[in-house]
Coordinates of C-alpha atoms in Angstrom, one line a residue:
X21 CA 1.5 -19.0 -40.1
X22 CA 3.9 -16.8 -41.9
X23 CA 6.3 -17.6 -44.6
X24 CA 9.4 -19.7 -42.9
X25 CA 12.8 -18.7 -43.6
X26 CA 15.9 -20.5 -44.2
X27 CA 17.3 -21.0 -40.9
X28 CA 20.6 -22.5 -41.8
X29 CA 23.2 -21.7 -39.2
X30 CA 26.0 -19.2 -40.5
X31 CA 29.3 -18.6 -39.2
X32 CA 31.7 -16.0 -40.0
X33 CA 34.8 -14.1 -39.0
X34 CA 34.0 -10.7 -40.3
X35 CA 30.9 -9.4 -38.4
X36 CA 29.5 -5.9 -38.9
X37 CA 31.3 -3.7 -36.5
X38 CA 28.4 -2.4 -34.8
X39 CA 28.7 -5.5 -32.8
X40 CA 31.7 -4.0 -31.0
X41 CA 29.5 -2.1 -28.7
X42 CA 27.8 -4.9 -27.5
X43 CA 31.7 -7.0 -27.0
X44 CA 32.1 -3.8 -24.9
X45 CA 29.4 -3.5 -22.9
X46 CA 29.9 -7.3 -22.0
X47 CA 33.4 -6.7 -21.1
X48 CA 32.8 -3.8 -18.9
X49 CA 33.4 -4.6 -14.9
X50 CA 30.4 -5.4 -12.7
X51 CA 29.5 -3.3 -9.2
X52 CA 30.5 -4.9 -6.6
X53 CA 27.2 -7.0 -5.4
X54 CA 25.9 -5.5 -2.0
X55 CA 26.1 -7.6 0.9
X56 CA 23.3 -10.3 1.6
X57 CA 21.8 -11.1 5.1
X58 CA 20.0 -14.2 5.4
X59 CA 18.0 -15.3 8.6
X60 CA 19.0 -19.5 7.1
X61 CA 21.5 -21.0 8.6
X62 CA 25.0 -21.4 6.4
X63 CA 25.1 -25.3 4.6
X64 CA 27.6 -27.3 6.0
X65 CA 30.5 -28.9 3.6
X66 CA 29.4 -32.0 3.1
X67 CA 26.1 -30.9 2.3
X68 CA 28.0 -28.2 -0.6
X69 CA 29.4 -30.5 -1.5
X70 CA 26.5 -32.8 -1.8
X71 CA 24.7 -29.9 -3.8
X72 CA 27.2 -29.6 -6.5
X73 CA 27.6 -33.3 -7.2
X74 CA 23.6 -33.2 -7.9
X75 CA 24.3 -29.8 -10.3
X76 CA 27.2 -31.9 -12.1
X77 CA 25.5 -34.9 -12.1
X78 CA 22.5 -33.0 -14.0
X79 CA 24.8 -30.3 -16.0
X80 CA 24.7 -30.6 -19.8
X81 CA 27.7 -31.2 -21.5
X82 CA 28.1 -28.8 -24.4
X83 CA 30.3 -31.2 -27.3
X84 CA 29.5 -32.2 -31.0
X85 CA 26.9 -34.8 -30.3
X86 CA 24.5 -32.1 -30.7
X87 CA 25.4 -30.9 -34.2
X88 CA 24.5 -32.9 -37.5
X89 CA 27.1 -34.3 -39.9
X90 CA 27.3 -31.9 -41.9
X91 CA 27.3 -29.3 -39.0
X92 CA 30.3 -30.7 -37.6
X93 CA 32.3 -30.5 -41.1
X94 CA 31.1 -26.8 -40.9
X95 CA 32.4 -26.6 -37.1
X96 CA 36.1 -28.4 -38.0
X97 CA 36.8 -26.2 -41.7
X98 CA 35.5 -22.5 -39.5
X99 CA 38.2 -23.8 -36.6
X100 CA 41.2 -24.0 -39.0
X101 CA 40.4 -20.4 -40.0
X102 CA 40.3 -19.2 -36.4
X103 CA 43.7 -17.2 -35.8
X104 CA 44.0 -16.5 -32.3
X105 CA 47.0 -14.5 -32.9
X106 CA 44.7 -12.1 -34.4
X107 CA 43.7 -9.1 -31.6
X108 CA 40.7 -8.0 -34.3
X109 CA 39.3 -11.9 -34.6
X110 CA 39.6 -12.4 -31.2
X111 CA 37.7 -9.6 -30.3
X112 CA 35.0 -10.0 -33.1
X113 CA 34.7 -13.8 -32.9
X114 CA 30.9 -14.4 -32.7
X115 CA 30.2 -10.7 -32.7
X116 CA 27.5 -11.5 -35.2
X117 CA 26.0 -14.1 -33.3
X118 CA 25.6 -11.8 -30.1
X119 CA 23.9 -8.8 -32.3
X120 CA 21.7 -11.4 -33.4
X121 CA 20.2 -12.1 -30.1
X122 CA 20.5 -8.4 -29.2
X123 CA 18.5 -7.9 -32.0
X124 CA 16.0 -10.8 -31.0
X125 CA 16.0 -9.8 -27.6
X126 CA 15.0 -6.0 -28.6
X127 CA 12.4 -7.6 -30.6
X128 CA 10.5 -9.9 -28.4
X129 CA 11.0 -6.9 -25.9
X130 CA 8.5 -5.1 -28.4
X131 CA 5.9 -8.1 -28.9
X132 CA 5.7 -8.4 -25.3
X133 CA 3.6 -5.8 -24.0
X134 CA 0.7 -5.1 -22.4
X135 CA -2.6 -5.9 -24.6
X136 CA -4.6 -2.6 -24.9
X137 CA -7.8 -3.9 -22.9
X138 CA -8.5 -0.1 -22.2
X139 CA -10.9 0.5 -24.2
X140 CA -12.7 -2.9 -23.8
X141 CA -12.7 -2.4 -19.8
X142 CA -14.3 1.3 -20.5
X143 CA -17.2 -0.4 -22.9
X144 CA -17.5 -3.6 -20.8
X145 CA -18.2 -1.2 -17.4
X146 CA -20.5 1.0 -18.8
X147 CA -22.3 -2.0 -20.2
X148 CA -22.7 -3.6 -16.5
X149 CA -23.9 -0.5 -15.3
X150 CA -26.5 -0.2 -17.9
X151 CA -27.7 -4.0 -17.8
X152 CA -27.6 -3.4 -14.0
X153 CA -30.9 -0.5 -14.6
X154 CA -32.0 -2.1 -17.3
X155 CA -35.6 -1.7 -17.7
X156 CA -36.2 -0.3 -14.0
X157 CA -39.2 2.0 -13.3
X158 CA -38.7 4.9 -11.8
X159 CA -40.1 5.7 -8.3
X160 CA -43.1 7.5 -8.1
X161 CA -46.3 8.4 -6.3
X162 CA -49.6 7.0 -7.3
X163 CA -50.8 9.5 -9.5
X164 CA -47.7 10.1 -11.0
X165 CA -48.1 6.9 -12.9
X166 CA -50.4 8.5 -14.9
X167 CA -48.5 11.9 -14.7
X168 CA -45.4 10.5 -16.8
X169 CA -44.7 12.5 -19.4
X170 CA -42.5 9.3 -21.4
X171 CA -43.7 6.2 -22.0
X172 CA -41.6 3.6 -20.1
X173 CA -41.6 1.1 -22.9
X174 CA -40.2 3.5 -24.8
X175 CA -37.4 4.3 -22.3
X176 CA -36.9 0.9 -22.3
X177 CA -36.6 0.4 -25.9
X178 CA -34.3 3.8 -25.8
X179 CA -32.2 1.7 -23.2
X180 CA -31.8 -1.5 -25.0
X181 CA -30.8 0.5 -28.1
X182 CA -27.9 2.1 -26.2
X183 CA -27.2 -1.1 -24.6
X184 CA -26.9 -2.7 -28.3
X185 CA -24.9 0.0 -29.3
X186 CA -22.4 -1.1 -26.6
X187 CA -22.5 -4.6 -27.1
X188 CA -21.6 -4.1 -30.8
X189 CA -18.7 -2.1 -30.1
X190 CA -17.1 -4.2 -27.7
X191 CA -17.4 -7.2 -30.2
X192 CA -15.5 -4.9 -32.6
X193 CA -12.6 -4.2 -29.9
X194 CA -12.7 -7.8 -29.4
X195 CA -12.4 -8.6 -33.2
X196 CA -9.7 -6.5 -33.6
X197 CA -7.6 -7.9 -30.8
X198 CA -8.5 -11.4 -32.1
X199 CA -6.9 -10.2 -35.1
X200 CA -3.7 -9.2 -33.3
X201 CA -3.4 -11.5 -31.2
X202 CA -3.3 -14.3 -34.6
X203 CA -0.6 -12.3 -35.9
X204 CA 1.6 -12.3 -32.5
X205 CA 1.1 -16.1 -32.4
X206 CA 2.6 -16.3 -36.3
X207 CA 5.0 -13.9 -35.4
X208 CA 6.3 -15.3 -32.2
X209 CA 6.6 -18.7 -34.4
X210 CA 9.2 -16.9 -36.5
X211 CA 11.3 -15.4 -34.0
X212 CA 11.1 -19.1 -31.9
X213 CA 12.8 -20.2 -35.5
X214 CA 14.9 -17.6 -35.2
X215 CA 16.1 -18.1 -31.8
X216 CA 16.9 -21.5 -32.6
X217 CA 19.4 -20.8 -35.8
X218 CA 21.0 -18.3 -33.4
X219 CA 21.5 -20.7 -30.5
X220 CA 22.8 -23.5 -33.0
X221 CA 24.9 -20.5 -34.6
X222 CA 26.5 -19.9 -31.0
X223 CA 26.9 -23.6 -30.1
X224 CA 28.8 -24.1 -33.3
X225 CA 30.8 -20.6 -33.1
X226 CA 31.8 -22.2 -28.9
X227 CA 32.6 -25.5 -30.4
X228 CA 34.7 -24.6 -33.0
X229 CA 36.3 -21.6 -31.0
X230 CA 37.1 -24.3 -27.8
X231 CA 38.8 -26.8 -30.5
X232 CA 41.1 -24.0 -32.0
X233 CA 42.1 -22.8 -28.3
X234 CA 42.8 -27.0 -27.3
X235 CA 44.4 -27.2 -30.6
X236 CA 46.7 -23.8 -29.7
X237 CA 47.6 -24.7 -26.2
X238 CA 48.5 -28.7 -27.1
X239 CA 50.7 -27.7 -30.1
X240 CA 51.9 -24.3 -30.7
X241 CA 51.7 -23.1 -26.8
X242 CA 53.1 -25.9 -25.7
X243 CA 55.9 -25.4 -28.7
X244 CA 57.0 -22.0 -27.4
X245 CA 57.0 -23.1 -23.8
X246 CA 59.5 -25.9 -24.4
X247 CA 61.7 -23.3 -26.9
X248 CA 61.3 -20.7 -24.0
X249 CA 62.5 -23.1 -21.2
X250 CA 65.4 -24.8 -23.5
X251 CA 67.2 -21.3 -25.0
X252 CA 66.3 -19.1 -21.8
X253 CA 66.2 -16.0 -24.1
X254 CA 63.8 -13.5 -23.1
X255 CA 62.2 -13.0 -26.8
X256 CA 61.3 -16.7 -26.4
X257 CA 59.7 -16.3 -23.0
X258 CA 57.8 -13.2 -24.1
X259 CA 56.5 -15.1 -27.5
X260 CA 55.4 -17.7 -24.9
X261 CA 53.6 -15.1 -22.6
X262 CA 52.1 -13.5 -25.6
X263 CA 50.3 -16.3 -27.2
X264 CA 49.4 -17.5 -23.3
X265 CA 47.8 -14.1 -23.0
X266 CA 45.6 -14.6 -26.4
X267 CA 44.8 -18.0 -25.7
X268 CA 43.2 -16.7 -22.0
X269 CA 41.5 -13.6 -24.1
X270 CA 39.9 -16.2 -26.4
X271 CA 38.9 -18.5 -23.6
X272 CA 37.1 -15.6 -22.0
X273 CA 35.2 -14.5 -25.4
X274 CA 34.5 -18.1 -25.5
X275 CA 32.8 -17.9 -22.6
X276 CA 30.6 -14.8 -23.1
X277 CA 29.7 -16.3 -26.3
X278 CA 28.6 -19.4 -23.9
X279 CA 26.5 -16.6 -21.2
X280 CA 24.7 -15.4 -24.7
X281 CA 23.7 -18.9 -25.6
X282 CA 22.4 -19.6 -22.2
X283 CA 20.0 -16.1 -22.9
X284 CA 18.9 -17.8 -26.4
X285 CA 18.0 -20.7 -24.6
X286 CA 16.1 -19.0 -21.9
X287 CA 14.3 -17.1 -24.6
X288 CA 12.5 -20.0 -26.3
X289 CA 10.3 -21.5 -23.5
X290 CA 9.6 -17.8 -23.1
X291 CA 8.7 -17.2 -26.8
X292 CA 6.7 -20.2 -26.1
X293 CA 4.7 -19.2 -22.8
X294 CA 4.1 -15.5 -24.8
X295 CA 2.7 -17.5 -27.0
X296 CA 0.8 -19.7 -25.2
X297 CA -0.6 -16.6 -23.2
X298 CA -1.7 -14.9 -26.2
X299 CA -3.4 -18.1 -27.3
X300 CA -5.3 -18.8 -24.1
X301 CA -6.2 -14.8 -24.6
X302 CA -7.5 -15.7 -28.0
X303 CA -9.5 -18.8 -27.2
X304 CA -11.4 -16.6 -24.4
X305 CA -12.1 -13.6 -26.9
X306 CA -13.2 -16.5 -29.3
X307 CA -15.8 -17.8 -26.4
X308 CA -16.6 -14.3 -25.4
X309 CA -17.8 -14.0 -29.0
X310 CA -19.3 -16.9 -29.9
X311 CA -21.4 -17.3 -26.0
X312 CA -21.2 -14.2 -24.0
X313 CA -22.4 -11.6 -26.3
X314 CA -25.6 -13.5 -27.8
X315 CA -26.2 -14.1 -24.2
X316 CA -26.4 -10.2 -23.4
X317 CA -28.7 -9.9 -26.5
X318 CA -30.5 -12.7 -26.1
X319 CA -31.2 -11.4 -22.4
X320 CA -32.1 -8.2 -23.3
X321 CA -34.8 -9.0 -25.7
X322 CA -36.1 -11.2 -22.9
X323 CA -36.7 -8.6 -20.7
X324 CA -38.4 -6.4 -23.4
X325 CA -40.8 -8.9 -23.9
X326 CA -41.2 -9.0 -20.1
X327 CA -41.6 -5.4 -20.0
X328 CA -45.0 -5.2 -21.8
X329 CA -46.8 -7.6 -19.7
X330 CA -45.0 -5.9 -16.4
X331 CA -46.4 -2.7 -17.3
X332 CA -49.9 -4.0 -18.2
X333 CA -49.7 -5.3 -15.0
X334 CA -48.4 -2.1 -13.5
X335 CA -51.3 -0.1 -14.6
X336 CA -53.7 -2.1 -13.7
X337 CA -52.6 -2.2 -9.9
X338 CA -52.0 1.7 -10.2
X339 CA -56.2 2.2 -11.1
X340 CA -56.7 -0.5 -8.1
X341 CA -54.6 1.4 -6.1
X342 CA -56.2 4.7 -6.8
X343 CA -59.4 3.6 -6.7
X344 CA -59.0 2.1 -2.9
X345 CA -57.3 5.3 -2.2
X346 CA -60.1 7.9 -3.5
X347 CA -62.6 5.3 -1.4
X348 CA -60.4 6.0 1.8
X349 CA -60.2 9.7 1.5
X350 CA -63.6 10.0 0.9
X351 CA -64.7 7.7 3.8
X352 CA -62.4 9.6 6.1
X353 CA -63.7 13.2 5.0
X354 CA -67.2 12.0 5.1
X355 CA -66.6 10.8 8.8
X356 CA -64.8 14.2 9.5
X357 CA -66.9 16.5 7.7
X358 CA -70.3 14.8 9.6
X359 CA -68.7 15.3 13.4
X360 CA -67.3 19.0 13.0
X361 CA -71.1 19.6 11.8
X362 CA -72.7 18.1 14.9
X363 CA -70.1 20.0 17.2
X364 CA -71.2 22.9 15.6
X365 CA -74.8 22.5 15.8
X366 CA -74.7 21.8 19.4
X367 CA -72.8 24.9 20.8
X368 CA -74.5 27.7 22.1
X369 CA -74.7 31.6 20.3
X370 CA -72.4 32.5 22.7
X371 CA -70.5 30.3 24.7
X372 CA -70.8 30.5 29.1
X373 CA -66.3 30.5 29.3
X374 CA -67.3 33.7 26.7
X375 CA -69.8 35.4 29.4
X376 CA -67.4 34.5 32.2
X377 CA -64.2 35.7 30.8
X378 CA -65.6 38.8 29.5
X379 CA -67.4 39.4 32.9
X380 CA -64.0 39.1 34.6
X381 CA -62.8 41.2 32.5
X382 CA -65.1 44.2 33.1
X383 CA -64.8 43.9 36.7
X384 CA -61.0 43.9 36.8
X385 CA -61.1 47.3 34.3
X386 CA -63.4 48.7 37.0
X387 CA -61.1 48.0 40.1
X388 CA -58.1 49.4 37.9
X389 CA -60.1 52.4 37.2
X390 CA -61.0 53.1 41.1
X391 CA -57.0 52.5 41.6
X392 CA -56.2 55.0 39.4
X393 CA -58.5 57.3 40.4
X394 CA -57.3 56.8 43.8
X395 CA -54.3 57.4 42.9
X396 CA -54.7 60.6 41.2
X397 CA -56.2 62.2 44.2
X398 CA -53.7 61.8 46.7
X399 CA -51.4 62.5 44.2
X400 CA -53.2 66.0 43.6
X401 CA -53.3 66.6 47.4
X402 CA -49.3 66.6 47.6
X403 CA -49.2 68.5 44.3
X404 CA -51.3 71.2 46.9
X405 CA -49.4 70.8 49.5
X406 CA -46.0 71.6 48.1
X407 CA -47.2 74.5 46.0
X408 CA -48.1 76.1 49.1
X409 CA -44.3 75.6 50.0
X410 CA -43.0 76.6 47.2
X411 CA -45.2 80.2 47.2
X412 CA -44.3 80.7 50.6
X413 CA -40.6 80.3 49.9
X414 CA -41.1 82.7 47.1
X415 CA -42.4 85.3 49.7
X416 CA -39.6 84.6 52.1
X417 CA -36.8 85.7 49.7
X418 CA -38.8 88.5 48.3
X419 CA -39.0 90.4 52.0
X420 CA -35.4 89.4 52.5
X421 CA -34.7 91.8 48.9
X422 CA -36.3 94.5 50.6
X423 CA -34.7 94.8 53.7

C-alpha cells in the first residue's frame, strides 16, 4: 500500500486559470440529439407519473448532514466570501475542483488499459503445441527403426529442454505482471482517496455556493426588487435585473459543479471494480504459478521416464517384427522360386504353339511369294503389249515426216 496523503478537503476562490478551459468546454451548447424510434409503446400519465414518484422517493438529498462539524464551519465562513456580484468568481467558482477530477479522470484513463498478455499468449501457444508432440515417434517403416540416424530419447530430452525453456519464460512474464498488477491495486487505492477529497471538495463548494445564492435572492435580490417596484426608476429596475441575471449564472455553475460531482461519484465503484479486476487477475497469475506450471514440469519428467521403457519396448517389437517378416519373405520366395523351377523342367526344347506358328508362317510367305510372282508376270505381259503400241506409233509419225 503506498504512502496516504492528507486528504483534507480544500476550498478556494482563486483557482489556476487553466481551469477556464474546462468552465468552457462545459458551457459550450450540445447538438441537437437525433431523433429516437422505439418499437415500445409510449407510458401513459399515470404511470409517468408513477415513475417519478419512485425516482423522488429514492433521490438523495444533497444538504449538510453529510459534512462533519467542522466541515460545516468550513462551508458557512467560504459562503460569506462568495461575491456573486463578481463576473470572475462566478465564473471560476469550483474551477479547481473540476481540474481536479479532469485530472483524475485523465489519470485513471491511463491505469485502465489493456494488460499486455501478448507475449504470454505467444509463449503459452507455442507451449501447447509442443506438449501436444511431446515425445511422439516419428513414422517409419520397419527397418527404419534401426535406420534412425538420432536417438529418440535424445530428441526427447532435446524437446523437454525447449519445453522448459518455455515454461520458465512464461513464469517470468507472469512474474512481472504480478508485479504490476500489485502496484495498480496500491495505486488505484490512492486515487479512490483521492476521488473521495474531491467529491467532498465539490459537495462542500455546492453547499456553500447554494446558501450564498438563497442568502442573495431572500435579502439583497429581494431588496432591489422592492426599491425597483417603489421608485419606478429604471436604474433601480436594471440593478434589479443585473443581480437577477448573476444569481441565475451562479445557479447554473452551481449545477455543473453538481453534473461533476455525480462523475466523481461514478468513478469510485469504478476505481473499485478496476481494482477488483486486477485482483482477480492477480490471484489467477498467483495459482498459475504456484499449480499450473509445476504441473507442466512435473508432467513432462513423467513422460521421460515413460519414454525409456516405451522405447525398450519399441525395439523389442521392431526385431519381432522383422524377424516374422524375413520368415514370410523367405517362405513366400521359397514357394515361388520351387514352382517356376518345376514349370521349367517340364516344357519341352521347343514348344508345339512354336512349331505351329512358325509353320504357318512359312506357308503364308510362300503363297505371298506365288502372288507376287503372279503378279509380276501379267504385269510384264502389258508392259509388252503397250511397247508394241508405243513403237508402232513411233513409226506412224515418222512416214507421216516424209510424205
Amino acid at each position: 500500500m503506498s504512502e496516504q496523503t492528507d486528504f483534507t478537503p480544500e476550498l478556494t476562490l482563486t483557482p489556476d486559470l487553466s481551469a477556464n478551459t474546462a468552465a468552457a468546454a462545459q458551457a459550450a451548447p450540445k447538438a441537437p440529439e437525433a431523433p429516437n424510434l422505439t418499437l415500445e409503446p409510449s407510458l401513459t400519465a399515470e404511470d409517468a407519473a408513477a415513475a417519478q414518484a419512485a425516482r423522488d422517493a429514492n433521490a438523495v438529498k444533497l444538504d449538510e448532514s453529510q459534512l462533519t462539524e467542522a466541515e460545516r464551519k468550513m462551508v458557512d465562513e467560504f459562503s460569506e466570501k462568495i461575491d456573486i456580484t463578481d463576473s470572475n468568481v462566478v465564473l471560476q467558482y469550483g474551477a479547481a475542483a473540476q481540474k481536479n477530477i479532469a485530472s483524475f479522470s485523465e489519470n485513471t484513463l491511463n491505469s485502465v488499459r489493456t494488460k499486455d498478455l501478448g507475449e504470454i499468449g505467444q509463449s503459452l501457444a507455442g507451449l501447447v503445441g509442443e506438449l501436444q508432440h511431446f515425445g511422439q515417434e516419428e513414422k517409419s517403416g520397419i527397418f527404419g527403426f534401426f535406420q534412425k540416424k538420432k536417438n529418440d530419447l535424445e530428441s526427447m530430452k532435446a524437446q523437454y529442454a525447449k519445453a522448459e525453456t518455455n515454461v520458465n519464460k512464461i513464469v517470468q512474464v507472469l512474474e512481472g505482471h504480478q508485479v504490476t498488477l500489485m502496484k495498480d491495486i496500491a495505486m488505484l487505492d490512492q486515487m479512490y482517496d483521492l476521488n473521495t477529497k474531491y467529491y467532498k471538495e465539490l459537495t462542500m463548494y455546492i453547499l456553500a455556493g447554494k446558501k450564498k445564492l438563497q442568502k442573495v435572492r431572500t435579502n439583497e435580490l429581494e431588496e432591489l426588487r422592492k426599491k425597483a417596484a417603489a421608485s419606478g426608476a429604471q436604474e433601480d429596475a436594471q440593478a434589479y435585473n443585473d443581480l437577477a441575471n448573476m444569481c441565475s449564472r451562479f445557479e447554473k455553475k452551481i449545477h455543473d459543479l453538481e453534473l461533476t460531482r455525480m462523475i466523481s461519484i461514478q468513478m469510485g465503484p469504478q476505481t473499485r471494480l478496476i481494482q477488483n479486476n486486477d485482483a482477480l487477475m492477480l490471484e489467477k497469475i498467483q495459482s498459475s504459478l504456484v499449480n499450473t506450471i509445476p504441473l507442466w514440469k512435473s508432467q513432462m519428467v513423467l513422460s521421460l521416464g515413460l519414454e525409456h521403457s516405451r522405447q525398450a519396448t519399441a525395439a523389442q517389437a521392431a526385431v519381432t517384427n522383422m524377424t516374422n517378416e524375413l520368415l514370410q519373405k523367405n517362405a513366400d520366395m521359397l514357394k515361388m522360386g520351387t514352382i517356376e523351377t518345376a514349370k521349367e523342367a517340364e516344357r519341352s526344347v521347343v514348344d508345339i504353339q512354336t512349331l505351329q506358328h512358325t509353320n504357318q508362317q512359312l506357308i503364308s510367305t510362300l503363297d505371298e511369294v506365288m502372288k507376287i510372282q503372279q503378279e509380276g508376270a501379267q504385269k510384264r505381259r502389258e508392259a509388252e503389249l503397250e511397247l508394241g503400241r508405243i513403237e508402232g506409233e513411233l513409226k506412224q509419225k515418222l512416214l507421216e515426216l516424209r510424205g
